[in-house]
PDB file of C-alpha atoms in Angstrom:
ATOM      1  CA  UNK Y   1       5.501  21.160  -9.641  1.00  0.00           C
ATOM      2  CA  UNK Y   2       2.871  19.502 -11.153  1.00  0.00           C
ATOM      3  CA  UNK Y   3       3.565  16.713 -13.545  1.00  0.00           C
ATOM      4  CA  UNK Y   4       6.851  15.918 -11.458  1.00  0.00           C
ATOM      5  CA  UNK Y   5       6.625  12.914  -9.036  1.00  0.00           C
ATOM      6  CA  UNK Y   6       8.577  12.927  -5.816  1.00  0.00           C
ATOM      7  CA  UNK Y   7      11.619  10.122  -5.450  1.00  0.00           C
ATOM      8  CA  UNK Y   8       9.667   7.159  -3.577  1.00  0.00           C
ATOM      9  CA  UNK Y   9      12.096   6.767  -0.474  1.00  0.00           C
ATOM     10  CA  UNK Y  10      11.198   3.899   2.206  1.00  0.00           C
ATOM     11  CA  UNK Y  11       9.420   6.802   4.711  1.00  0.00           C
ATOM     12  CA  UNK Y  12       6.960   7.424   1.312  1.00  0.00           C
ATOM     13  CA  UNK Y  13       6.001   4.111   0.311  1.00  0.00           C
ATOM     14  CA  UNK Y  14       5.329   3.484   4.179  1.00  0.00           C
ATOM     15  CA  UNK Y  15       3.088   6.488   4.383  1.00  0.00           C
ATOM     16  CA  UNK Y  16       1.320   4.729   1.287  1.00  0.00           C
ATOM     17  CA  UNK Y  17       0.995   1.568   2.886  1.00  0.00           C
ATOM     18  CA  UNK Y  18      -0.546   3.422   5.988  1.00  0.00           C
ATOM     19  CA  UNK Y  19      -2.972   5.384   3.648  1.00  0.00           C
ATOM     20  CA  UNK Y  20      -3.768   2.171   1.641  1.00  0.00           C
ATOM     21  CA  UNK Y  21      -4.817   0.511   5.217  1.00  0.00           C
ATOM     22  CA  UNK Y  22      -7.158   3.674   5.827  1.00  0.00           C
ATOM     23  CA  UNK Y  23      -8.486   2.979   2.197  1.00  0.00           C
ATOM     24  CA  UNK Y  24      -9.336  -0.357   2.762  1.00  0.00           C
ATOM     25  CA  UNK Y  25     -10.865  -0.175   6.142  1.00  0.00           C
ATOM     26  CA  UNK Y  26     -12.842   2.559   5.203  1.00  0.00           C
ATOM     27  CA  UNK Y  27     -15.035  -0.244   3.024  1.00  0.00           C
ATOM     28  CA  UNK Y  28     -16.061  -3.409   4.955  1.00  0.00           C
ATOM     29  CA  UNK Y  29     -16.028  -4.891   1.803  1.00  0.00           C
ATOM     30  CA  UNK Y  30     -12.325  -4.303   0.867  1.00  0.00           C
ATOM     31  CA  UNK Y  31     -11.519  -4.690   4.571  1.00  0.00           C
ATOM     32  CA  UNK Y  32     -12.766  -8.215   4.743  1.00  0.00           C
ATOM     33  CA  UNK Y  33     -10.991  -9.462   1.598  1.00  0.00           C
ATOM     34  CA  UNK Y  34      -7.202  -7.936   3.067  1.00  0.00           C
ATOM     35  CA  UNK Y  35      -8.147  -9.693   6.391  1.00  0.00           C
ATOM     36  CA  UNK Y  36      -9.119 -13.523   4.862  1.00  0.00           C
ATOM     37  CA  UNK Y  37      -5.694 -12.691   2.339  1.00  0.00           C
ATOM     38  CA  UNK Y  38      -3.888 -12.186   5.587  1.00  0.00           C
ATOM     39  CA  UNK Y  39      -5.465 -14.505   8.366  1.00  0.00           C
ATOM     40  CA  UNK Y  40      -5.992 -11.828  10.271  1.00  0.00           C
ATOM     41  CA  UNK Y  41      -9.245 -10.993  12.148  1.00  0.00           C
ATOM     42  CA  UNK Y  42     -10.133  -7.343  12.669  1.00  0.00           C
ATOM     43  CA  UNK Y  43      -8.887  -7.567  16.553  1.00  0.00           C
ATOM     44  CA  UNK Y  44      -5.830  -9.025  15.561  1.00  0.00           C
ATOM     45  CA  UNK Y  45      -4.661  -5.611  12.983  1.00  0.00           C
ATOM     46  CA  UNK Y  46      -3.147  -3.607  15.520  1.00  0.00           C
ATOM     47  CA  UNK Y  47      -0.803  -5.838  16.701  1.00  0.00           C
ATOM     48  CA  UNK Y  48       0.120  -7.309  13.331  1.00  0.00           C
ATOM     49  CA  UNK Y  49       0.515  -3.404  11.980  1.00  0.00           C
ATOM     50  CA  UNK Y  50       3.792  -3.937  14.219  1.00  0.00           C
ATOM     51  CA  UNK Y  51       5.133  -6.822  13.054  1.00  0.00           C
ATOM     52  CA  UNK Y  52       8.113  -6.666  10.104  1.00  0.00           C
ATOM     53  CA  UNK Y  53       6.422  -7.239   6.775  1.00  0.00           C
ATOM     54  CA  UNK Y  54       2.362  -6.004   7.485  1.00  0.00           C
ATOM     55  CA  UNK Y  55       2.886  -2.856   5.349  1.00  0.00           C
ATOM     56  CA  UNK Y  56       4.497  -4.881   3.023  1.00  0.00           C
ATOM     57  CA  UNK Y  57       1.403  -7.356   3.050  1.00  0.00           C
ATOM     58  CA  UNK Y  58      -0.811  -4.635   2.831  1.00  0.00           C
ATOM     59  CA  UNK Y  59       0.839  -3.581  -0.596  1.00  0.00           C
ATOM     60  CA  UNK Y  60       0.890  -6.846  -1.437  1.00  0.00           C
ATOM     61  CA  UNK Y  61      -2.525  -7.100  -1.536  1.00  0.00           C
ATOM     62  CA  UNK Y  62      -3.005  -3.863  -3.071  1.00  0.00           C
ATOM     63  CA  UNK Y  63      -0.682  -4.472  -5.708  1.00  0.00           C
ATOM     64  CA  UNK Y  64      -2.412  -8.008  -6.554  1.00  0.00           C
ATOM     65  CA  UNK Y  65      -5.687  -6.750  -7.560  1.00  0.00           C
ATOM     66  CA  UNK Y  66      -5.744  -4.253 -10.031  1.00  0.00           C
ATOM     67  CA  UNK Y  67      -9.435  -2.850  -9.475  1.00  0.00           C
ATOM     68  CA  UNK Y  68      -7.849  -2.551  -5.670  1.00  0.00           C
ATOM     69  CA  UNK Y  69      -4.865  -0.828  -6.773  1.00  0.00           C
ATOM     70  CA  UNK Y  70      -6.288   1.427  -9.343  1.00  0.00           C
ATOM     71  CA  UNK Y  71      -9.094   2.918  -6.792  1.00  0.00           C
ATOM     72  CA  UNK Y  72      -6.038   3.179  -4.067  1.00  0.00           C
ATOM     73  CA  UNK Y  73      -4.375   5.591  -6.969  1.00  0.00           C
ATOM     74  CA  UNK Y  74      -7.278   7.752  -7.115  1.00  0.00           C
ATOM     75  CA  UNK Y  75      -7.956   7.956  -3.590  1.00  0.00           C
ATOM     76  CA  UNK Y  76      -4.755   8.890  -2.396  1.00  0.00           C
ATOM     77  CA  UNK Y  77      -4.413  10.832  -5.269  1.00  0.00           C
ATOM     78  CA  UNK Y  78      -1.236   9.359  -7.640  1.00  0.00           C
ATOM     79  CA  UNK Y  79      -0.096   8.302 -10.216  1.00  0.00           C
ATOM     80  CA  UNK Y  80      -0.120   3.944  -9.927  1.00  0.00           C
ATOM     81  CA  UNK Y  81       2.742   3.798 -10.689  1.00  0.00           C
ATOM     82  CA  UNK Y  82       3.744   5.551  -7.687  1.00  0.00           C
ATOM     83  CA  UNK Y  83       1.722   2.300  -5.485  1.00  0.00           C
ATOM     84  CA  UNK Y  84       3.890   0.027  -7.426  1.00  0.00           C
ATOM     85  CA  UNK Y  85       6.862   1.681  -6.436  1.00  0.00           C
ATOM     86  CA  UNK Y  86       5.903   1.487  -2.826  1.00  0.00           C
ATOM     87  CA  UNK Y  87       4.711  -1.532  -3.093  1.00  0.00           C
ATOM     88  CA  UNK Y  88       8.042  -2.669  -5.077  1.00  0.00           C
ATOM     89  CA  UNK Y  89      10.245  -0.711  -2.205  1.00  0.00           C
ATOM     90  CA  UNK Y  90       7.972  -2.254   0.625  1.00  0.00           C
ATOM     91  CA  UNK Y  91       7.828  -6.000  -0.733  1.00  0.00           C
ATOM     92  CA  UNK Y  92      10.858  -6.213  -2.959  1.00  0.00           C
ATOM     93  CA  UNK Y  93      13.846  -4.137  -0.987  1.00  0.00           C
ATOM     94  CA  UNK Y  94      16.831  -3.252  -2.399  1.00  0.00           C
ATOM     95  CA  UNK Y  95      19.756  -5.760  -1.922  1.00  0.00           C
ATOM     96  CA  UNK Y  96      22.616  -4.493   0.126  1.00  0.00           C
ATOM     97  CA  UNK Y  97      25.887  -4.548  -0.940  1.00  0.00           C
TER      98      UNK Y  97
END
């Protein structure tokens, strides 16, 4: 249904985090500013994309530019408001009760 956006559950926003990684390495450019915002070098991605938190940073960084997080929208394609929720979900958890 067009016009209706899906509920952003942790497995979505994740899948937006992975995509947003694609979108960013797919421009050196983009791929060099996430990696000096991180302290990563390019070896050193796959075994941070394990670690707790690296799709989180990767929203992060998304979410902090919004050029970055704009052209992320349009790529993917959504709504931005649909990266900030991931980003929100990803970076910002719920509390448990």
């Amino acid at each position: 249904m067009k016009g209706r956006r899906q509920p952003m559950t942790r497995a979505r926003a994740e899948e937006i985090a992975v995509a947003a990684l694609g979108f960013l390495a797919a421009d050196p450019e983009r791929l060099g500013a996430f990696l000096g915002a991180a302290g990563l070098s390019a070896g050193e991605v796959r075994a941070a994309a394990g670690s707790p938190g690296f799709l989180a940073g990767i929203m992060d960084h998304v979410a902090s530019d919004e050029a970055l997080l704009l052209a992320l929208a349009r790529d993917l394609p959504a709504p931005p408001e649909t990266v900030i929720e991931a980003w929100q979900l990803l970076s910002h958890p719920p509390a448990l009760s």
